[in-house]
Tab-separated table of C-alpha atoms in Angstrom:
chain	number	residue	atom	x	y	z
W	865	MET	CA	34.770	106.130	114.713
W	866	GLN	CA	34.131	109.855	114.463
W	867	ASP	CA	36.033	110.425	117.751
W	868	GLN	CA	39.015	108.520	116.341
W	869	LYS	CA	39.023	110.655	113.222
W	870	GLN	CA	39.001	113.845	115.260
W	871	ARG	CA	41.667	112.811	117.765
W	872	PRO	CA	44.851	113.456	115.707
W	873	VAL	CA	43.551	116.933	114.832
W	874	SER	CA	42.748	117.699	118.453
W	875	ILE	CA	46.207	116.553	119.591
W	876	PHE	CA	47.877	118.888	117.084
W	877	ARG	CA	45.546	121.742	118.050
W	878	GLU	CA	46.422	121.172	121.700
W	879	PHE	CA	50.111	121.342	120.776
W	880	LEU	CA	49.626	124.622	118.943
W	881	ASP	CA	47.620	126.085	121.809
W	882	SER	CA	50.314	125.057	124.282
W	883	GLU	CA	53.106	126.614	122.215
W	884	ALA	CA	51.102	129.824	121.759
W	885	ALA	CA	50.447	130.157	125.481
W	886	GLY	CA	54.102	129.447	126.209
W	887	GLY	CA	55.102	132.164	123.757
W	888	ILE	CA	52.985	134.738	125.565
W	889	ILE	CA	54.566	133.744	128.888
W	890	LEU	CA	58.002	133.995	127.268
W	891	MET	CA	57.218	137.542	126.133
W	892	ALA	CA	56.277	138.441	129.700
W	893	ALA	CA	59.484	136.842	131.077
W	894	ALA	CA	61.649	138.750	128.597
W	895	ALA	CA	59.904	142.035	129.404
W	896	LEU	CA	60.311	141.400	133.138
W	897	ALA	CA	64.019	140.676	132.674
W	898	LEU	CA	64.514	144.000	130.892
W	899	ILE	CA	62.621	145.843	133.614
W	900	VAL	CA	64.603	144.200	136.428
W	901	ALA	CA	67.960	144.680	134.646
W	902	ASN	CA	67.233	148.415	134.452
W	903	SER	CA	65.874	148.865	137.969
W	904	PRO	CA	67.404	149.132	141.450
W	905	LEU	CA	67.250	145.312	141.517
W	906	ALA	CA	69.769	145.043	138.673
W	907	GLU	CA	72.776	144.291	140.877
W	908	THR	CA	70.867	141.553	142.707
W	909	TYR	CA	69.664	140.115	139.377
W	910	PHE	CA	73.142	139.857	137.837
W	911	SER	CA	74.790	138.689	141.074
W	912	ALA	CA	72.227	135.894	141.464
W	913	LEU	CA	72.939	134.629	137.953
W	914	HIS	CA	76.670	134.425	138.687
W	915	ALA	CA	76.269	132.801	142.116
W	916	TYR	CA	77.467	129.203	142.295
W	917	LEU	CA	75.323	126.214	143.191
W	918	GLY	CA	77.734	123.332	143.498
W	919	PRO	CA	80.090	123.032	140.485
W	920	LEU	CA	78.178	125.454	138.223
W	921	SER	CA	76.818	128.971	138.427
W	922	VAL	CA	73.076	129.590	138.341
W	923	SER	CA	73.472	130.857	134.784
W	924	HIS	CA	75.266	127.667	133.722
W	925	TRP	CA	72.664	125.447	135.407
W	926	ILE	CA	70.020	127.242	133.368
W	927	ASN	CA	71.882	127.365	130.043
W	928	ASP	CA	73.515	123.927	130.238
W	929	GLY	CA	71.064	122.051	132.454
W	930	LEU	CA	67.529	123.328	131.977
W	931	MET	CA	68.150	123.954	128.282
W	932	ALA	CA	69.146	120.305	127.877
W	933	VAL	CA	65.510	119.543	128.768
W	934	PHE	CA	64.426	122.026	126.088
W	935	PHE	CA	66.650	120.300	123.526
W	936	LEU	CA	65.268	116.937	124.665
W	937	LEU	CA	61.764	118.108	123.789
W	938	VAL	CA	62.991	119.576	120.485
W	939	GLY	CA	64.628	116.258	119.638
W	940	LEU	CA	61.455	114.340	120.477
W	941	GLU	CA	59.392	116.671	118.270
W	942	ILE	CA	61.830	116.357	115.375
W	943	LYS	CA	61.838	112.554	115.580
W	944	ARG	CA	58.041	112.298	115.852
W	945	GLU	CA	57.357	114.746	113.035
W	946	MET	CA	59.933	113.141	110.727
W	947	LEU	CA	58.779	109.566	111.320
W	948	ASP	CA	55.078	109.855	112.089
W	949	GLY	CA	53.876	113.427	111.732
W	950	GLN	CA	53.613	116.474	109.508
W	951	LEU	CA	57.083	115.848	108.033
W	952	SER	CA	56.786	112.080	107.559
W	953	THR	CA	56.664	112.238	103.734
W	954	TRP	CA	58.836	114.101	101.232
W	955	PRO	CA	55.960	116.135	99.718
W	956	ARG	CA	55.189	117.489	103.194
W	957	ARG	CA	58.838	118.343	103.791
W	958	VAL	CA	59.461	120.270	100.573
W	959	LEU	CA	57.952	123.706	101.310
W	960	PRO	CA	58.936	124.025	105.011
W	961	GLY	CA	62.316	122.453	104.232
W	962	VAL	CA	63.082	124.888	101.407
W	963	ALA	CA	61.767	127.804	103.485
W	964	ALA	CA	63.890	126.779	106.481
W	965	ALA	CA	67.001	126.524	104.278
W	966	GLY	CA	66.424	130.021	102.913
W	967	GLY	CA	65.684	131.252	106.434
W	968	MET	CA	69.096	130.063	107.590
W	969	VAL	CA	71.294	130.903	104.599
W	970	ILE	CA	70.142	134.457	103.790
W	971	PRO	CA	70.152	135.814	107.401
W	972	ALA	CA	73.670	134.431	107.851
W	973	LEU	CA	74.784	136.146	104.639
W	974	VAL	CA	73.208	139.442	105.749
W	975	TYR	CA	75.039	139.228	109.088
W	976	VAL	CA	78.362	138.368	107.420
W	977	ALA	CA	77.991	141.196	104.886
W	978	ILE	CA	77.499	143.753	107.679
W	979	ASN	CA	80.314	142.366	109.875
W	980	ARG	CA	82.755	141.305	107.151
W	981	GLY	CA	85.507	143.563	108.501
W	982	ASN	CA	85.437	142.168	112.052
W	983	SER	CA	86.848	138.667	112.484
W	984	VAL	CA	85.634	138.443	116.096
W	985	ALA	CA	82.059	139.408	115.249
W	986	LEU	CA	81.964	136.927	112.361
W	987	SER	CA	81.820	134.052	114.842
W	988	GLY	CA	78.210	135.074	115.510
W	989	TRP	CA	77.085	134.444	111.916
W	990	ALA	CA	74.543	131.804	113.013
W	991	ILE	CA	72.715	134.031	115.530
W	992	PRO	CA	69.989	135.310	113.143
W	993	THR	CA	69.388	131.910	111.515
W	994	ALA	CA	66.999	130.626	114.204
W	995	THR	CA	63.227	131.006	114.600
W	996	ASP	CA	61.547	130.934	118.018
W	997	ILE	CA	58.437	128.796	117.481
W	998	ALA	CA	56.903	129.566	120.883
W	999	PHE	CA	57.262	133.324	120.432
W	1000	ALA	CA	56.018	133.232	116.820
W	1001	LEU	CA	52.987	131.094	117.656
W	1002	GLY	CA	52.292	133.370	120.606
W	1003	VAL	CA	52.019	136.307	118.174
W	1004	LEU	CA	49.851	134.226	115.826
W	1005	SER	CA	47.509	133.364	118.704
W	1006	LEU	CA	46.865	137.082	119.255
W	1007	LEU	CA	45.576	137.319	115.678
W	1008	GLY	CA	42.861	134.733	116.291
W	1009	ASN	CA	41.312	132.975	113.297
W	1010	ARG	CA	42.542	135.538	110.757
W	1011	VAL	CA	45.427	133.149	110.098
W	1012	PRO	CA	44.528	129.804	108.460
W	1013	ALA	CA	45.553	126.695	110.398
W	1014	SER	CA	47.631	125.557	107.409
W	1015	LEU	CA	49.990	128.485	108.012
W	1016	LYS	CA	50.384	127.564	111.675
W	1017	ILE	CA	51.254	124.013	110.609
W	1018	PHE	CA	53.690	125.396	107.994
W	1019	LEU	CA	55.353	127.632	110.602
W	1020	THR	CA	55.617	124.766	113.083
W	1021	ALA	CA	57.134	122.416	110.489
W	1022	LEU	CA	59.556	125.128	109.329
W	1023	ALA	CA	60.643	125.849	112.906
W	1024	ILE	CA	61.213	122.141	113.603
W	1025	ILE	CA	63.499	121.858	110.568
W	1026	ASP	CA	65.091	125.169	111.612
W	1027	ASP	CA	65.783	123.723	115.076
W	1028	LEU	CA	67.409	120.683	113.456
W	1029	GLY	CA	69.658	123.030	111.480
W	1030	ALA	CA	70.523	124.969	114.651
W	1031	ILE	CA	71.432	121.745	116.446
W	1032	ILE	CA	73.769	120.756	113.601
W	1033	ILE	CA	75.333	124.241	113.580
W	1034	ILE	CA	75.948	124.130	117.339
W	1035	ALA	CA	77.462	120.648	117.133
W	1036	ILE	CA	79.815	121.545	114.267
W	1037	PHE	CA	80.727	125.207	114.763
W	1038	TYR	CA	80.375	125.873	118.491
W	1039	THR	CA	82.253	122.923	119.940
W	1040	SER	CA	85.881	123.195	121.064
W	1041	GLY	CA	88.446	121.676	123.395
W	1042	LEU	CA	87.175	118.112	123.065
W	1043	SER	CA	88.094	115.476	125.636
W	1044	SER	CA	88.413	112.137	123.855
W	1045	ALA	CA	87.935	110.179	127.108
W	1046	TYR	CA	84.651	111.816	128.074
W	1047	LEU	CA	83.469	111.856	124.461
W	1048	GLY	CA	84.187	108.142	124.145
W	1049	ALA	CA	82.285	107.446	127.356
W	1050	ALA	CA	79.368	109.518	126.039
W	1051	PHE	CA	79.261	107.471	122.833
W	1052	ALA	CA	79.310	104.296	124.945
W	1053	VAL	CA	76.213	105.495	126.838
W	1054	ILE	CA	74.521	106.346	123.533
W	1055	ALA	CA	75.320	102.827	122.322
W	1056	VAL	CA	73.619	101.370	125.428
W	1057	LEU	CA	70.587	103.599	124.786
W	1058	ILE	CA	70.407	102.321	121.211
W	1059	VAL	CA	70.572	98.725	122.462
W	1060	LEU	CA	67.677	99.426	124.850
W	1061	ASN	CA	65.727	100.855	121.923
W	1062	ARG	CA	66.462	97.803	119.741
W	1063	MET	CA	65.416	95.502	122.588
W	1064	ARG	CA	62.089	97.355	122.701
W	1065	VAL	CA	62.495	98.427	126.324
W	1066	MET	CA	59.394	100.559	126.867
W	1067	ASN	CA	60.063	101.723	130.428
W	1068	LEU	CA	61.279	105.327	130.347
W	1069	LEU	CA	63.242	105.127	133.621
W	1070	PRO	CA	66.449	103.499	132.267
W	1071	TYR	CA	66.534	105.970	129.366
W	1072	LEU	CA	66.206	108.942	131.722
W	1073	VAL	CA	68.826	107.638	134.173
W	1074	LEU	CA	71.285	107.045	131.327
W	1075	GLY	CA	70.303	110.454	129.935
W	1076	VAL	CA	71.494	112.169	133.119
W	1077	ILE	CA	74.798	110.264	132.934
W	1078	LEU	CA	75.086	111.219	129.267
W	1079	TRP	CA	74.521	114.887	130.114
W	1080	VAL	CA	77.381	114.854	132.654
W	1081	LEU	CA	79.740	113.178	130.189
W	1082	VAL	CA	78.865	115.545	127.344
W	1083	LEU	CA	79.278	118.533	129.701
W	1084	LYS	CA	82.808	117.313	130.504
W	1085	SER	CA	83.624	116.408	126.873
W	1086	GLY	CA	83.683	119.914	125.402
W	1087	VAL	CA	80.564	119.373	123.282
W	1088	HIS	CA	77.777	121.620	124.519
W	1089	ALA	CA	75.838	119.722	127.187
W	1090	THR	CA	72.424	120.522	125.704
W	1091	LEU	CA	73.166	118.239	122.748
W	1092	ALA	CA	72.893	115.329	125.181
W	1093	GLY	CA	69.158	116.059	125.237
W	1094	VAL	CA	68.947	115.638	121.457
W	1095	ALA	CA	70.963	112.419	121.505
W	1096	LEU	CA	68.723	110.997	124.229
W	1097	ALA	CA	65.567	111.989	122.325
W	1098	LEU	CA	66.645	110.123	119.203
W	1099	THR	CA	66.969	106.866	121.167
W	1100	ILE	CA	63.519	107.003	122.818
W	1101	PRO	CA	61.260	104.346	121.200
W	1102	LEU	CA	58.466	105.575	118.960
W	1103	GLU	CA	55.571	103.393	117.893
W	1104	ARG	CA	54.119	104.748	114.699
W	1105	SER	CA	50.374	105.266	114.613
W	1106	ALA	CA	49.047	102.408	112.493
W	1107	GLY	CA	45.928	104.091	111.166
W	1108	LEU	CA	43.686	105.837	113.678
W	1109	SER	CA	43.036	102.981	116.070
W	1110	ARG	CA	46.399	102.826	117.835
W	1111	ASP	CA	46.671	104.455	121.244
W	1112	VAL	CA	49.620	106.739	120.567
W	1113	ASP	CA	50.058	107.414	124.295
W	1114	HIS	CA	51.436	103.873	124.587
W	1115	SER	CA	54.642	104.970	122.841
W	1116	PRO	CA	57.461	106.013	125.238
W	1117	LEU	CA	58.300	108.968	123.013
W	1118	HIS	CA	54.729	110.268	123.109
W	1119	ARG	CA	54.545	109.795	126.888
W	1120	LEU	CA	57.773	111.711	127.472
W	1121	GLU	CA	56.857	114.431	124.993
W	1122	HIS	CA	53.460	114.833	126.638
W	1123	GLY	CA	55.111	115.031	130.053
W	1124	LEU	CA	57.485	117.783	128.884
W	1125	SER	CA	54.899	119.693	126.820
W	1126	ARG	CA	53.919	121.832	129.802
W	1127	ILE	CA	57.218	121.908	131.722
W	1128	VAL	CA	59.310	123.281	128.849
W	1129	PRO	CA	57.122	126.134	127.522
W	1130	PHE	CA	55.805	127.176	130.922
W	1131	VAL	CA	58.882	126.665	133.134
W	1132	VAL	CA	62.150	126.014	131.270
W	1133	ILE	CA	61.887	128.588	128.470
W	1134	PRO	CA	60.527	131.440	130.644
W	1135	ILE	CA	63.368	130.879	133.138
W	1136	PHE	CA	65.885	130.911	130.276
W	1137	GLY	CA	64.301	134.055	128.861
W	1138	PHE	CA	64.301	135.803	132.218
W	1139	ALA	CA	67.929	134.825	132.868
W	1140	ASN	CA	69.243	135.887	129.463
W	1141	ALA	CA	67.071	138.734	128.149
W	1142	GLY	CA	68.127	141.088	130.916
W	1143	VAL	CA	70.488	143.694	129.504
W	1144	SER	CA	71.211	147.106	130.952
W	1145	LEU	CA	70.089	149.883	128.624
W	1146	ALA	CA	71.858	152.569	130.642
W	1147	GLY	CA	73.872	154.730	128.302
W	1148	LEU	CA	72.488	152.994	125.245
W	1149	SER	CA	72.384	155.514	122.404
W	1150	PRO	CA	70.719	155.293	118.992
W	1151	ALA	CA	74.211	154.913	117.553
W	1152	ALA	CA	74.609	151.634	119.439
W	1153	LEU	CA	71.689	150.176	117.482
W	1154	VAL	CA	73.584	150.597	114.228
W	1155	GLU	CA	76.836	149.093	115.461
W	1156	PRO	CA	77.729	146.311	112.958
W	1157	LEU	CA	77.205	143.450	115.435
W	1158	THR	CA	73.830	144.655	116.697
W	1159	LEU	CA	72.690	145.755	113.235
W	1160	GLY	CA	73.827	142.471	111.682
W	1161	VAL	CA	71.711	140.467	114.109
W	1162	ALA	CA	68.630	142.687	113.754
W	1163	ALA	CA	68.866	143.006	109.967
W	1164	GLY	CA	69.483	139.278	109.626
W	1165	LEU	CA	66.346	138.506	111.610
W	1166	VAL	CA	64.074	141.013	109.890
W	1167	ALA	CA	65.313	141.410	106.305
W	1168	GLY	CA	67.230	138.134	106.074
W	1169	LYS	CA	64.351	135.958	107.246
W	1170	LEU	CA	61.859	137.778	105.019
W	1171	VAL	CA	63.993	137.387	101.901
W	1172	GLY	CA	65.129	133.869	102.755
W	1173	VAL	CA	61.850	132.286	103.842
W	1174	PHE	CA	59.570	134.088	101.386
W	1175	GLY	CA	62.032	134.094	98.486
W	1176	PHE	CA	62.898	130.397	98.701
W	1177	SER	CA	59.222	129.463	99.274
W	1178	ALA	CA	58.055	131.530	96.295
W	1179	LEU	CA	60.733	129.982	94.089
W	1180	ALA	CA	59.740	126.437	95.103
W	1181	ILE	CA	56.056	127.196	94.485
W	1182	ARG	CA	56.678	128.920	91.122
W	1183	LEU	CA	58.823	126.004	89.938
W	1184	GLY	CA	56.053	123.564	90.847
W	1185	PHE	CA	57.937	121.770	93.614
W	1186	ALA	CA	55.391	122.781	96.263
W	1187	ASP	CA	52.002	124.438	96.719
W	1188	LEU	CA	50.873	127.375	98.823
W	1189	PRO	CA	49.436	126.283	102.181
W	1190	VAL	CA	45.674	125.714	101.980
W	1191	ASN	CA	43.585	128.927	102.115
W	1192	ALA	CA	46.751	131.047	102.285
W	1193	GLY	CA	47.778	133.781	99.851
W	1194	TRP	CA	51.048	135.537	99.078
W	1195	LEU	CA	50.371	138.262	101.655
W	1196	HIS	CA	49.954	135.551	104.277
W	1197	MET	CA	53.325	134.116	103.246
W	1198	ILE	CA	54.997	137.523	103.588
W	1199	GLY	CA	53.526	137.888	107.086
W	1200	ILE	CA	54.584	134.433	108.207
W	1201	SER	CA	58.083	134.997	106.743
W	1202	LEU	CA	58.411	138.145	108.844
W	1203	LEU	CA	57.320	136.264	111.974
W	1204	CYS	CA	60.149	133.815	111.309
W	1205	GLY	CA	62.415	136.721	112.227
W	1206	ILE	CA	61.449	136.252	115.867
W	1207	GLY	CA	64.620	134.434	116.864
W	1208	PHE	CA	64.560	134.879	120.605
W	1209	THR	CA	65.382	131.620	122.431
W	1210	MET	CA	67.720	129.826	120.013
W	1211	SER	CA	69.324	133.074	118.837
W	1212	LEU	CA	70.122	134.056	122.432
W	1213	PHE	CA	71.516	130.585	123.028
W	1214	ILE	CA	73.787	130.702	119.957
W	1215	GLY	CA	74.874	134.234	120.900
W	1216	LEU	CA	75.978	133.010	124.322
W	1217	LEU	CA	78.031	130.265	122.656
W	1218	ALA	CA	79.536	132.539	120.009
W	1219	PHE	CA	80.760	135.136	122.517
W	1220	ALA	CA	81.076	133.029	125.654
W	1221	ASN	CA	83.918	135.110	127.105
W	1222	ASP	CA	82.793	138.625	126.180
W	1223	VAL	CA	79.868	140.086	128.132
W	1224	ALA	CA	79.906	143.322	126.113
W	1225	LEU	CA	79.446	141.436	122.839
W	1226	GLN	CA	76.742	139.284	124.441
W	1227	ASP	CA	74.870	142.450	125.428
W	1228	ALA	CA	75.189	143.835	121.883
W	1229	VAL	CA	73.783	140.556	120.561
W	1230	LYS	CA	70.885	140.687	123.027
W	1231	VAL	CA	69.981	144.213	121.949
W	1232	GLY	CA	70.043	143.114	118.305
W	1233	ILE	CA	67.902	140.054	119.018
W	1234	LEU	CA	65.365	141.988	121.074
W	1235	ALA	CA	65.132	144.807	118.521
W	1236	GLY	CA	65.014	142.485	115.520
W	1237	SER	CA	62.479	140.128	117.089
W	1238	PHE	CA	60.258	143.023	118.181
W	1239	ILE	CA	60.309	144.611	114.710
W	1240	ALA	CA	59.698	141.250	113.019
W	1241	ALA	CA	56.753	140.543	115.330
W	1242	LEU	CA	55.162	143.957	114.709
W	1243	LEU	CA	55.632	143.857	110.932
W	1244	GLY	CA	54.521	140.232	110.654
W	1245	ALA	CA	51.375	140.852	112.695
W	1246	ALA	CA	50.582	144.010	110.693
W	1247	VAL	CA	50.901	142.212	107.349
W	1248	LEU	CA	48.760	139.285	108.524
W	1249	LEU	CA	46.099	141.718	109.760
W	1250	MET	CA	46.048	143.277	106.284
W	1251	ALA	CA	45.718	139.873	104.608
W	1252	PRO	CA	42.171	138.818	103.692
W	1253	ALA	CA	40.406	136.764	106.364
W	1254	VAL	CA	39.819	133.156	105.310
W	1255	ALA	CA	37.841	130.179	106.554
W	1256	ASP	CA	39.832	127.785	108.697
W	1257	GLU	CA	40.169	124.543	106.738
W	1258	GLY	CA	40.262	122.647	110.016
W	1259	GLU	CA	36.603	123.547	110.585
W	1260	GLU	CA	35.313	122.238	107.276
């Protein structure tokens, strides 16, 4: 019985460890991309990304294909957490939900305020609204047990809700030129997936085969192809854990999520980071860092996330709607709010969508994301190191 009681904790710990390790690898991939993009290999690097493999370029295969697998895993995590995990009840959703809302609204307002005179730049308002959970947990892992486990759970829950918000933003604001025929066919495939779910089909193969077809149809429809991964995830059957005795691995959703839990953080995201973090710094002057677009992204990530996440969280706690995470103090909350300003993966992705036809603007966005994420990581880590060390409630 004791093993059964410990198992859910160990599964969540394993998840956190995996995300942290993936974040460290992502940091290395981003650093390598910057080095290569500013070395004699730069021409080869950029040419390889624009080379075509079949109907799509290497860059498109990565951003539309591999990232669909990333969004599939995100969708699976959102569904599991909402139905049978850390976000399965309203009391558990309040603090991370309020914090995520503040962490999206305030950074967007900061960006808009800085770029209010440029109608083209305003299309990137959503860039600083995202939090990169892998990167943030990677920084947390470097701090060891100085950070209580409750804060890691809070950050994970916040980032999951943040990802849901990013998915909705992409679907609504970064979709254009819709093809009704392909979109109708995509909805037909989704309907078949729902029927399979209702019929309790537990074999993953038909879902995955239909998922590939769905990806092709969504790619052709004008909706960004990665959203096919989310749609597929929401149709994968999930058997809720009835107490502690159920073997959760029996659920198709858990099996697929487990299968992707190493592929995505250790293969998909590092490849995406390496392909998209490379920006030439030749000729980059200090003045370029304060250009409205670059400054808007960086300030949104650092100042916007701090004010939004911490401010909204503090308000919810002061009004009695939520409690501070166990063993955490206000300094811990400031540190974790700063770490939410690490917006690498999803911010890069939204930046590519916002300025799909302008490489110069994409590069300005990348500089802002890299600078903002780096500053947020340093400040967040510094604040958490200054916070008083506490006992990990998971060890009690």
